[in-house]
């Protein structure tokens, strides 16, 4: 059997179960805290399995035998890809693994904004910036719900043709709310760093900005100014500049309707899928078939959420969404973090993400409506909920 030496981040879901046994290989697995993943720790490693907290670059990998790197996250902007390519180090991410979790986060946000009266569903126009796996999936659900959807994705528009896509200027002029779902890139034609800055925000005719992509896709200082400029401007952020210690004035702004600590994709099922994608990428590189069963790492889902009778279908599905995912809990924790002394905020932000309360995918837990009407069941199904009907 071939020996394979793996170093992996300790906070990857089921990391020991997944990476301790790979067909046809004798595995030597070291599981480390991210701050302990150093060049010295990789002196005798063939494979690195990491998360976004580890910068994978020359400083980390020079003079190491590492030949394969995977991140158990959907984004890989912490990889210096040019360096990895020059070194011939194969790299992979978990793109697509937590799409469902992020979409459920977004739908919970939209329903919450609707119930607060700052957004009217389905009579709203949403501008989605970045129509990849997550943005595309969100667009499909929003269209099913009856929203008008505007898509901005210049790389896709060039590949597929302009039909069906809008320029950023058109989104700024026509959308009621903007939702970002792009990677963070600093260079090139489609750089997304500060994609929404002071100039773009000044021309936005809508009132709501949501970011569940990467923090620096929005100039957070400019966003603070935009909120201050008009009491009818609102924001929802899951991703922040300067994580893990974002600007507390932005976090605590009264028009920051929901502030969460980069956990949109953190359902337990999403975390398991992150590990599965990274594990499968390693198996493909090795030319072996996966042997780990992801399902064994997941507990039985909780009992279905029971939702009281409501005369308003939108109210009913909102109650279902916040029962399945109590987003206010994450907002309240973020506010608590922002009130801590500056020296403690970063650690508290990171600690909450690493020890995030269990949240299950909507299709795993399910909902039961008491005396539901047909429209409520229809909306819940369109949202992706598993509706459990009452037995006679």
CSV table of N, CA and C in Angstrom, one decimal, residues 25-190:
chain,number,residue,atom,x,y,z
A,25,UNK,N,-4.4,3.0,0.3
A,25,UNK,CA,-3.3,3.9,0.9
A,25,UNK,C,-3.2,3.6,2.4
A,26,UNK,N,-2.0,3.7,2.8
A,26,UNK,CA,-1.7,3.7,4.3
A,26,UNK,C,-1.7,5.2,4.7
A,27,UNK,N,-2.6,5.6,5.5
A,27,UNK,CA,-2.8,7.0,5.9
A,27,UNK,C,-2.1,7.4,7.2
A,28,UNK,N,-1.4,8.5,7.1
A,28,UNK,CA,-0.9,9.1,8.3
A,28,UNK,C,-1.5,10.5,8.4
A,29,UNK,N,-2.5,10.6,9.3
A,29,UNK,CA,-3.3,11.8,9.4
A,29,UNK,C,-2.9,12.6,10.6
A,30,UNK,N,-2.6,13.9,10.4
A,30,UNK,CA,-2.4,14.8,11.5
A,30,UNK,C,-3.5,15.9,11.5
A,31,UNK,N,-4.3,16.0,12.5
A,31,UNK,CA,-5.4,17.0,12.6
A,31,UNK,C,-4.9,18.1,13.5
A,32,UNK,N,-4.9,19.4,13.0
A,32,UNK,CA,-4.3,20.5,13.7
A,32,UNK,C,-5.2,21.7,13.7
A,33,UNK,N,-5.1,22.5,14.7
A,33,UNK,CA,-5.8,23.8,14.7
A,33,UNK,C,-5.2,24.7,13.6
A,34,UNK,N,-6.0,25.6,13.1
A,34,UNK,CA,-5.5,26.3,11.9
A,34,UNK,C,-4.2,27.1,12.1
A,35,UNK,N,-4.1,27.6,13.3
A,35,UNK,CA,-2.9,28.4,13.6
A,35,UNK,C,-1.6,27.5,13.7
A,36,UNK,N,-1.8,26.2,13.8
A,36,UNK,CA,-0.7,25.3,13.9
A,36,UNK,C,-0.3,24.7,12.5
A,37,UNK,N,-1.1,25.0,11.5
A,37,UNK,CA,-0.8,24.6,10.2
A,37,UNK,C,0.2,25.5,9.6
A,38,UNK,N,1.5,25.2,9.8
A,38,UNK,CA,2.6,26.0,9.4
A,38,UNK,C,3.5,25.2,8.4
A,39,UNK,N,4.5,26.0,7.9
A,39,UNK,CA,5.4,25.3,7.0
A,39,UNK,C,6.1,24.1,7.7
A,40,UNK,N,6.5,24.4,8.9
A,40,UNK,CA,7.2,23.3,9.7
A,40,UNK,C,6.3,22.1,9.8
A,41,UNK,N,5.0,22.3,10.1
A,41,UNK,CA,4.0,21.2,10.2
A,41,UNK,C,3.8,20.4,8.9
A,42,UNK,N,4.2,21.1,7.8
A,42,UNK,CA,4.0,20.4,6.5
A,42,UNK,C,5.3,19.8,5.9
A,43,UNK,N,6.3,19.8,6.7
A,43,UNK,CA,7.6,19.3,6.2
A,43,UNK,C,7.5,17.9,5.7
A,44,UNK,N,6.6,17.1,6.3
A,44,UNK,CA,6.5,15.7,5.9
A,44,UNK,C,5.1,15.4,5.5
A,45,UNK,N,4.4,16.3,4.8
A,45,UNK,CA,3.0,16.1,4.4
A,45,UNK,C,2.9,16.0,2.8
A,46,UNK,N,2.1,15.2,2.4
A,46,UNK,CA,1.8,15.1,0.9
A,46,UNK,C,0.5,15.9,0.6
A,47,UNK,N,-0.4,15.9,1.5
A,47,UNK,CA,-1.7,16.5,1.3
A,47,UNK,C,-2.1,17.5,2.4
A,48,UNK,N,-2.7,18.6,2.0
A,48,UNK,CA,-3.2,19.5,3.0
A,48,UNK,C,-4.7,19.7,2.8
A,49,UNK,N,-5.5,19.5,3.8
A,49,UNK,CA,-7.0,19.7,3.7
A,49,UNK,C,-7.3,20.9,4.7
A,50,UNK,N,-7.8,22.0,4.2
A,50,UNK,CA,-7.8,23.2,5.0
A,50,UNK,C,-9.2,23.8,4.9
A,51,UNK,N,-9.3,25.0,5.5
A,51,UNK,CA,-10.4,25.9,5.5
A,51,UNK,C,-10.0,27.3,5.1
A,52,UNK,N,-10.9,28.2,5.0
A,52,UNK,CA,-10.6,29.5,4.6
A,52,UNK,C,-9.7,30.3,5.5
A,53,UNK,N,-9.6,29.9,6.7
A,53,UNK,CA,-8.7,30.6,7.7
A,53,UNK,C,-7.2,30.4,7.4
A,54,UNK,N,-6.8,29.5,6.6
A,54,UNK,CA,-5.4,29.2,6.3
A,54,UNK,C,-5.1,29.8,4.9
A,55,UNK,N,-4.1,30.7,4.8
A,55,UNK,CA,-3.7,31.2,3.6
A,55,UNK,C,-2.7,30.2,2.9
A,56,UNK,N,-3.0,29.7,1.8
A,56,UNK,CA,-2.2,28.7,1.1
A,56,UNK,C,-1.4,29.4,0.0
A,57,UNK,N,-0.1,29.6,0.3
A,57,UNK,CA,0.8,30.3,-0.6
A,57,UNK,C,2.2,29.9,-0.4
A,58,UNK,N,3.1,30.6,-1.0
A,58,UNK,CA,4.5,30.3,-0.9
A,58,UNK,C,5.0,30.3,0.5
A,59,UNK,N,4.6,31.2,1.3
A,59,UNK,CA,5.0,31.3,2.7
A,59,UNK,C,4.7,30.0,3.4
A,60,UNK,N,3.6,29.4,3.1
A,60,UNK,CA,3.2,28.1,3.8
A,60,UNK,C,3.8,26.9,3.2
A,61,UNK,N,3.9,26.9,1.8
A,61,UNK,CA,4.2,25.6,1.1
A,61,UNK,C,5.7,25.5,0.6
A,62,UNK,N,6.4,26.6,0.5
A,62,UNK,CA,7.8,26.5,0.0
A,62,UNK,C,8.6,25.5,0.8
A,63,UNK,N,9.3,24.7,0.1
A,63,UNK,CA,10.2,23.7,0.8
A,63,UNK,C,9.4,22.6,1.5
A,64,UNK,N,8.2,22.3,1.1
A,64,UNK,CA,7.4,21.2,1.6
A,64,UNK,C,7.1,20.2,0.5
A,65,UNK,N,6.8,19.0,0.8
A,65,UNK,CA,6.5,18.0,-0.3
A,65,UNK,C,5.0,18.0,-0.6
A,66,UNK,N,4.2,18.9,-0.2
A,66,UNK,CA,2.8,18.9,-0.4
A,66,UNK,C,2.5,18.9,-1.9
A,67,UNK,N,1.7,18.0,-2.4
A,67,UNK,CA,1.3,17.9,-3.8
A,67,UNK,C,-0.2,18.1,-4.1
A,68,UNK,N,-1.0,18.1,-3.0
A,68,UNK,CA,-2.4,18.3,-3.2
A,68,UNK,C,-2.9,19.1,-2.1
A,69,UNK,N,-3.8,20.1,-2.4
A,69,UNK,CA,-4.4,20.9,-1.4
A,69,UNK,C,-5.9,21.0,-1.7
A,70,UNK,N,-6.7,20.8,-0.7
A,70,UNK,CA,-8.2,21.0,-0.9
A,70,UNK,C,-8.7,21.9,0.3
A,71,UNK,N,-9.7,22.7,0.0
A,71,UNK,CA,-10.3,23.5,1.0
A,71,UNK,C,-11.8,23.0,1.2
A,72,UNK,N,-12.2,22.7,2.4
A,72,UNK,CA,-13.5,22.3,2.6
A,72,UNK,C,-14.5,23.5,2.8
A,73,UNK,N,-14.3,24.4,1.8
A,73,UNK,CA,-15.2,25.6,1.7
A,73,UNK,C,-15.5,25.8,0.3
A,74,UNK,N,-16.6,26.6,0.0
A,74,UNK,CA,-17.0,26.8,-1.4
A,74,UNK,C,-16.0,27.8,-2.1
A,75,UNK,N,-15.5,28.7,-1.3
A,75,UNK,CA,-14.6,29.7,-1.9
A,75,UNK,C,-13.1,29.3,-1.7
A,76,UNK,N,-12.3,29.8,-2.6
A,76,UNK,CA,-10.9,29.5,-2.5
A,76,UNK,C,-10.0,30.7,-2.7
A,77,UNK,N,-10.5,31.9,-2.3
A,77,UNK,CA,-9.7,33.1,-2.5
A,77,UNK,C,-8.5,33.1,-1.5
A,78,UNK,N,-8.5,32.2,-0.6
A,78,UNK,CA,-7.3,32.1,0.3
A,78,UNK,C,-6.2,31.2,-0.3
A,79,UNK,N,-6.4,30.7,-1.6
A,79,UNK,CA,-5.4,30.0,-2.3
A,79,UNK,C,-4.6,31.0,-3.3
A,80,UNK,N,-3.3,30.9,-3.3
A,80,UNK,CA,-2.6,31.6,-4.3
A,80,UNK,C,-2.5,30.7,-5.5
A,81,UNK,N,-3.4,30.8,-6.4
A,81,UNK,CA,-3.5,29.8,-7.4
A,81,UNK,C,-2.4,29.8,-8.4
A,82,UNK,N,-1.8,31.0,-8.7
A,82,UNK,CA,-0.7,31.1,-9.6
A,82,UNK,C,0.5,30.4,-9.0
A,83,UNK,N,0.7,30.5,-7.7
A,83,UNK,CA,1.8,29.8,-7.1
A,83,UNK,C,1.6,28.3,-7.1
A,84,UNK,N,0.4,27.9,-6.8
A,84,UNK,CA,0.1,26.4,-6.9
A,84,UNK,C,0.3,25.9,-8.3
A,85,UNK,N,-0.1,26.6,-9.3
A,85,UNK,CA,0.1,26.1,-10.6
A,85,UNK,C,1.6,26.1,-11.0
A,86,UNK,N,2.3,27.1,-10.6
A,86,UNK,CA,3.8,27.1,-10.9
A,86,UNK,C,4.5,25.9,-10.2
A,87,UNK,N,4.0,25.5,-9.0
A,87,UNK,CA,4.6,24.4,-8.3
A,87,UNK,C,4.1,23.1,-8.7
A,88,UNK,N,3.0,23.1,-9.6
A,88,UNK,CA,2.4,21.8,-10.0
A,88,UNK,C,1.6,21.1,-8.8
A,89,UNK,N,1.1,21.9,-7.9
A,89,UNK,CA,0.4,21.4,-6.8
A,89,UNK,C,-1.1,21.4,-7.2
A,90,UNK,N,-1.7,20.3,-7.2
A,90,UNK,CA,-3.2,20.2,-7.5
A,90,UNK,C,-4.0,20.8,-6.4
A,91,UNK,N,-5.0,21.5,-6.8
A,91,UNK,CA,-5.9,22.2,-5.7
A,91,UNK,C,-7.3,22.0,-6.1
A,92,UNK,N,-8.2,22.0,-5.1
A,92,UNK,CA,-9.6,21.8,-5.2
A,92,UNK,C,-10.3,22.5,-4.1
A,93,UNK,N,-11.6,22.8,-4.4
A,93,UNK,CA,-12.5,23.4,-3.4
A,93,UNK,C,-13.8,22.6,-3.3
A,94,UNK,N,-14.7,23.1,-2.5
A,94,UNK,CA,-15.9,22.4,-2.3
A,94,UNK,C,-17.1,23.2,-2.9
A,95,UNK,N,-16.8,23.9,-4.0
A,95,UNK,CA,-17.8,24.7,-4.7
A,95,UNK,C,-19.1,23.9,-4.9
A,96,UNK,N,-20.2,24.5,-4.5
A,96,UNK,CA,-21.5,23.8,-4.7
A,96,UNK,C,-22.0,23.0,-3.5
A,97,UNK,N,-21.1,22.8,-2.6
A,97,UNK,CA,-21.4,21.9,-1.5
A,97,UNK,C,-22.4,22.4,-0.5
A,98,UNK,N,-22.4,23.7,-0.2
A,98,UNK,CA,-23.3,24.3,0.7
A,98,UNK,C,-24.3,25.3,0.1
A,99,UNK,N,-24.5,25.1,-1.2
A,99,UNK,CA,-25.5,25.9,-2.0
A,99,UNK,C,-26.8,25.9,-1.3
A,100,UNK,N,-27.3,24.8,-0.9
A,100,UNK,CA,-28.6,24.7,-0.3
A,100,UNK,C,-28.7,25.5,1.0
A,101,UNK,N,-27.6,25.4,1.8
A,101,UNK,CA,-27.6,26.2,3.1
A,101,UNK,C,-27.7,27.7,2.9
A,102,UNK,N,-26.9,28.1,1.9
A,102,UNK,CA,-26.9,29.6,1.6
A,102,UNK,C,-28.2,30.0,1.1
A,103,UNK,N,-28.8,29.3,0.2
A,103,UNK,CA,-30.1,29.6,-0.4
A,103,UNK,C,-31.2,29.7,0.7
A,104,UNK,N,-31.1,28.7,1.6
A,104,UNK,CA,-32.1,28.7,2.8
A,104,UNK,C,-31.9,29.9,3.6
A,105,UNK,N,-30.6,30.3,3.9
A,105,UNK,CA,-30.3,31.6,4.6
A,105,UNK,C,-31.0,32.7,3.9
A,106,UNK,N,-30.8,32.8,2.6
A,106,UNK,CA,-31.3,34.0,1.8
A,106,UNK,C,-32.8,34.0,1.8
A,107,UNK,N,-33.4,32.9,1.7
A,107,UNK,CA,-34.9,32.8,1.7
A,107,UNK,C,-35.4,33.2,3.1
A,108,UNK,N,-34.8,32.8,4.1
A,108,UNK,CA,-35.2,33.3,5.5
A,108,UNK,C,-35.0,34.8,5.6
A,109,UNK,N,-34.0,35.3,5.0
A,109,UNK,CA,-33.8,36.8,5.1
A,109,UNK,C,-34.9,37.5,4.3
A,110,UNK,N,-35.2,37.0,3.1
A,110,UNK,CA,-36.3,37.6,2.3
A,110,UNK,C,-37.6,37.6,3.0
A,111,UNK,N,-38.0,36.5,3.6
A,111,UNK,CA,-39.2,36.3,4.4
A,111,UNK,C,-39.2,37.2,5.6
A,112,UNK,N,-38.1,37.4,6.3
A,112,UNK,CA,-38.0,38.2,7.4
A,112,UNK,C,-38.2,39.7,7.0
A,113,UNK,N,-37.6,40.1,5.9
A,113,UNK,CA,-37.7,41.5,5.5
A,113,UNK,C,-39.2,41.7,5.1
A,114,UNK,N,-39.8,40.8,4.5
A,114,UNK,CA,-41.2,40.9,4.1
A,114,UNK,C,-42.1,41.1,5.3
A,115,UNK,N,-41.8,40.3,6.4
A,115,UNK,CA,-42.6,40.4,7.6
A,115,UNK,C,-42.4,41.7,8.3
A,116,UNK,N,-41.2,42.3,8.1
A,116,UNK,CA,-40.9,43.6,8.8
A,116,UNK,C,-41.4,44.8,7.9
A,117,UNK,N,-41.9,44.5,6.8
A,117,UNK,CA,-42.6,45.6,6.0
A,117,UNK,C,-41.6,46.4,5.1
A,118,UNK,N,-40.3,46.0,5.0
A,118,UNK,CA,-39.4,46.7,4.2
A,118,UNK,C,-39.2,46.1,2.8
A,119,UNK,N,-39.9,45.0,2.6
A,119,UNK,CA,-39.9,44.3,1.3
A,119,UNK,C,-41.2,43.7,1.1
A,120,UNK,N,-41.7,43.7,-0.1
A,120,UNK,CA,-43.1,43.2,-0.4
A,120,UNK,C,-43.0,42.0,-1.4
A,121,UNK,N,-43.2,40.8,-0.8
A,121,UNK,CA,-43.2,39.6,-1.6
A,121,UNK,C,-44.6,39.3,-2.1
A,122,UNK,N,-44.7,38.8,-3.4
A,122,UNK,CA,-43.7,38.6,-4.4
A,122,UNK,C,-43.5,39.9,-5.3
A,123,UNK,N,-44.1,41.0,-4.9
A,123,UNK,CA,-44.0,42.2,-5.8
A,123,UNK,C,-42.7,42.9,-5.6
A,124,UNK,N,-41.6,42.3,-5.8
A,124,UNK,CA,-40.3,42.9,-5.7
A,124,UNK,C,-39.4,42.5,-6.8
A,125,UNK,N,-38.4,43.3,-7.1
A,125,UNK,CA,-37.4,43.0,-8.1
A,125,UNK,C,-36.1,42.8,-7.4
A,126,UNK,N,-35.5,41.6,-7.5
A,126,UNK,CA,-34.2,41.3,-6.9
A,126,UNK,C,-33.2,41.3,-8.0
A,127,UNK,N,-32.1,42.0,-7.7
A,127,UNK,CA,-30.9,42.0,-8.6
A,127,UNK,C,-29.9,41.1,-7.9
A,128,UNK,N,-29.5,40.0,-8.6
A,128,UNK,CA,-28.6,39.0,-8.1
A,128,UNK,C,-27.3,39.2,-8.9
A,129,UNK,N,-26.2,39.5,-8.1
A,129,UNK,CA,-24.9,39.8,-8.7
A,129,UNK,C,-24.1,38.5,-8.5
A,130,UNK,N,-23.8,37.8,-9.5
A,130,UNK,CA,-23.2,36.5,-9.5
A,130,UNK,C,-24.2,35.4,-9.6
A,131,UNK,N,-24.3,34.8,-10.8
A,131,UNK,CA,-25.3,33.8,-11.1
A,131,UNK,C,-24.7,32.4,-11.3
A,132,UNK,N,-23.8,32.1,-10.3
A,132,UNK,CA,-23.2,30.8,-10.3
A,132,UNK,C,-24.1,29.8,-9.6
A,133,UNK,N,-23.5,28.8,-8.9
A,133,UNK,CA,-24.3,27.8,-8.3
A,133,UNK,C,-25.3,28.4,-7.3
A,134,UNK,N,-24.9,29.3,-6.4
A,134,UNK,CA,-25.7,29.8,-5.4
A,134,UNK,C,-26.7,30.9,-6.0
A,135,UNK,N,-26.1,31.8,-6.7
A,135,UNK,CA,-26.9,32.9,-7.3
A,135,UNK,C,-28.0,32.3,-8.2
A,136,UNK,N,-27.6,31.3,-9.0
A,136,UNK,CA,-28.5,30.7,-10.0
A,136,UNK,C,-29.6,29.9,-9.3
A,137,UNK,N,-29.2,29.2,-8.2
A,137,UNK,CA,-30.3,28.5,-7.4
A,137,UNK,C,-31.2,29.4,-6.8
A,138,UNK,N,-30.7,30.5,-6.2
A,138,UNK,CA,-31.6,31.5,-5.6
A,138,UNK,C,-32.5,32.1,-6.6
A,139,UNK,N,-32.0,32.4,-7.8
A,139,UNK,CA,-32.8,33.0,-8.9
A,139,UNK,C,-34.0,32.1,-9.2
A,140,UNK,N,-33.7,30.8,-9.3
A,140,UNK,CA,-34.8,29.8,-9.7
A,140,UNK,C,-35.9,29.8,-8.6
A,141,UNK,N,-35.5,29.9,-7.4
A,141,UNK,CA,-36.6,29.9,-6.3
A,141,UNK,C,-37.4,31.2,-6.4
A,142,UNK,N,-36.6,32.3,-6.5
A,142,UNK,CA,-37.3,33.6,-6.5
A,142,UNK,C,-38.3,33.7,-7.7
A,143,UNK,N,-37.9,33.2,-8.8
A,143,UNK,CA,-38.8,33.2,-10.0
A,143,UNK,C,-40.1,32.3,-9.7
A,144,UNK,N,-39.9,31.2,-9.1
A,144,UNK,CA,-41.0,30.4,-8.7
A,144,UNK,C,-42.0,31.1,-7.8
A,145,UNK,N,-41.4,31.9,-6.9
A,145,UNK,CA,-42.2,32.7,-6.0
A,145,UNK,C,-42.9,33.8,-6.6
A,146,UNK,N,-42.5,34.2,-7.8
A,146,UNK,CA,-43.1,35.3,-8.5
A,146,UNK,C,-42.4,36.6,-8.5
A,147,UNK,N,-41.2,36.7,-7.9
A,147,UNK,CA,-40.3,37.9,-8.0
A,147,UNK,C,-39.8,38.1,-9.4
A,148,UNK,N,-39.6,39.3,-9.7
A,148,UNK,CA,-38.8,39.6,-10.9
A,148,UNK,C,-37.3,39.5,-10.6
A,149,UNK,N,-36.6,38.8,-11.4
A,149,UNK,CA,-35.2,38.5,-11.1
A,149,UNK,C,-34.3,39.1,-12.2
A,150,UNK,N,-33.3,39.9,-11.8
A,150,UNK,CA,-32.4,40.5,-12.8
A,150,UNK,C,-31.0,39.9,-12.4
A,151,UNK,N,-30.3,39.3,-13.4
A,151,UNK,CA,-29.1,38.6,-13.2
A,151,UNK,C,-27.9,39.4,-13.8
A,152,UNK,N,-26.8,39.6,-13.0
A,152,UNK,CA,-25.6,40.2,-13.4
A,152,UNK,C,-24.5,39.2,-13.2
A,153,UNK,N,-23.9,38.8,-14.3
A,153,UNK,CA,-22.8,37.8,-14.3
A,153,UNK,C,-22.0,38.0,-15.6
A,154,UNK,N,-21.0,39.0,-15.6
A,154,UNK,CA,-20.3,39.3,-16.9
A,154,UNK,C,-19.6,38.0,-17.5
A,155,UNK,N,-18.9,37.2,-16.7
A,155,UNK,CA,-18.3,36.0,-17.4
A,155,UNK,C,-19.3,35.1,-18.0
A,156,UNK,N,-20.4,34.9,-17.4
A,156,UNK,CA,-21.5,34.0,-18.1
A,156,UNK,C,-22.1,34.7,-19.3
A,157,UNK,N,-22.3,36.0,-19.2
A,157,UNK,CA,-22.8,36.8,-20.3
A,157,UNK,C,-21.9,36.7,-21.5
A,158,UNK,N,-20.6,36.7,-21.3
A,158,UNK,CA,-19.7,36.6,-22.4
A,158,UNK,C,-19.7,35.2,-23.0
A,159,UNK,N,-19.8,34.2,-22.2
A,159,UNK,CA,-19.8,32.8,-22.7
A,159,UNK,C,-21.1,32.5,-23.3
A,160,UNK,N,-22.2,32.9,-22.8
A,160,UNK,CA,-23.6,32.4,-23.2
A,160,UNK,C,-24.3,33.4,-24.0
A,161,UNK,N,-23.9,34.7,-24.1
A,161,UNK,CA,-24.6,35.7,-24.7
A,161,UNK,C,-25.3,36.6,-23.7
A,162,UNK,N,-25.6,37.8,-24.1
A,162,UNK,CA,-26.1,38.8,-23.2
A,162,UNK,C,-27.5,38.6,-22.8
A,163,UNK,N,-28.3,37.8,-23.6
A,163,UNK,CA,-29.7,37.6,-23.3
A,163,UNK,C,-29.9,36.9,-22.0
A,164,UNK,N,-30.7,37.5,-21.1
A,164,UNK,CA,-30.9,36.9,-19.8
A,164,UNK,C,-30.0,37.5,-18.7
A,165,UNK,N,-29.1,38.4,-19.1
A,165,UNK,CA,-28.2,39.0,-18.2
A,165,UNK,C,-28.3,40.5,-18.3
A,166,UNK,N,-28.0,41.2,-17.2
A,166,UNK,CA,-28.0,42.7,-17.2
A,166,UNK,C,-26.7,43.2,-16.8
A,167,UNK,N,-26.4,44.5,-17.1
A,167,UNK,CA,-25.2,45.1,-16.6
A,167,UNK,C,-25.4,45.5,-15.2
A,168,UNK,N,-24.3,45.7,-14.5
A,168,UNK,CA,-24.4,46.2,-13.1
A,168,UNK,C,-25.2,47.5,-13.0
A,169,UNK,N,-24.9,48.4,-14.0
A,169,UNK,CA,-25.7,49.7,-14.0
A,169,UNK,C,-27.2,49.5,-14.1
A,170,UNK,N,-27.6,48.5,-14.9
A,170,UNK,CA,-29.0,48.2,-15.0
A,170,UNK,C,-29.6,47.7,-13.7
A,171,UNK,N,-28.8,46.8,-13.0
A,171,UNK,CA,-29.3,46.4,-11.7
A,171,UNK,C,-29.5,47.5,-10.8
A,172,UNK,N,-28.5,48.4,-10.7
A,172,UNK,CA,-28.5,49.5,-9.8
A,172,UNK,C,-29.7,50.4,-10.1
A,173,UNK,N,-30.1,50.5,-11.4
A,173,UNK,CA,-31.2,51.4,-11.8
A,173,UNK,C,-32.6,50.8,-11.6
A,174,UNK,N,-32.7,49.4,-11.6
A,174,UNK,CA,-34.0,48.8,-11.7
A,174,UNK,C,-34.4,47.9,-10.5
A,175,UNK,N,-33.4,47.4,-9.7
A,175,UNK,CA,-33.7,46.5,-8.6
A,175,UNK,C,-34.1,47.2,-7.3
A,176,UNK,N,-35.0,46.5,-6.6
A,176,UNK,CA,-35.4,47.0,-5.3
A,176,UNK,C,-34.4,46.6,-4.2
A,177,UNK,N,-33.8,45.4,-4.5
A,177,UNK,CA,-32.8,45.0,-3.6
A,177,UNK,C,-31.7,44.3,-4.4
A,178,UNK,N,-30.5,44.3,-3.8
A,178,UNK,CA,-29.3,43.6,-4.5
A,178,UNK,C,-28.8,42.5,-3.5
A,179,UNK,N,-28.5,41.4,-4.1
A,179,UNK,CA,-27.9,40.3,-3.4
A,179,UNK,C,-26.7,39.8,-4.0
A,180,UNK,N,-25.6,39.8,-3.3
A,180,UNK,CA,-24.3,39.4,-3.9
A,180,UNK,C,-23.9,38.0,-3.6
A,181,UNK,N,-23.5,37.3,-4.7
A,181,UNK,CA,-23.1,35.9,-4.6
A,181,UNK,C,-21.9,35.6,-5.5
A,182,UNK,N,-20.9,36.5,-5.4
A,182,UNK,CA,-19.7,36.4,-6.3
A,182,UNK,C,-18.5,35.9,-5.4
A,183,UNK,N,-17.5,35.3,-6.1
A,183,UNK,CA,-16.2,35.1,-5.4
A,183,UNK,C,-15.5,36.5,-5.2
A,184,UNK,N,-14.5,36.5,-4.4
A,184,UNK,CA,-13.7,37.7,-4.2
A,184,UNK,C,-12.4,37.6,-5.1
A,185,UNK,N,-12.3,38.5,-6.1
A,185,UNK,CA,-11.2,38.6,-7.0
A,185,UNK,C,-10.7,40.0,-7.0
A,186,UNK,N,-9.4,40.2,-7.1
A,186,UNK,CA,-8.8,41.5,-7.0
A,186,UNK,C,-8.3,42.1,-8.3
A,187,UNK,N,-8.1,41.2,-9.3
A,187,UNK,CA,-7.5,41.6,-10.6
A,187,UNK,C,-8.4,41.1,-11.7
A,188,UNK,N,-8.1,41.7,-12.9
A,188,UNK,CA,-8.8,41.3,-14.1
A,188,UNK,C,-10.0,42.0,-14.4
A,189,UNK,N,-10.6,41.7,-15.6
A,189,UNK,CA,-11.8,42.3,-16.1
A,189,UNK,C,-13.0,42.2,-15.2
A,190,UNK,N,-13.1,41.1,-14.4
A,190,UNK,CA,-14.2,40.9,-13.6
A,190,UNK,C,-13.9,40.9,-12.1
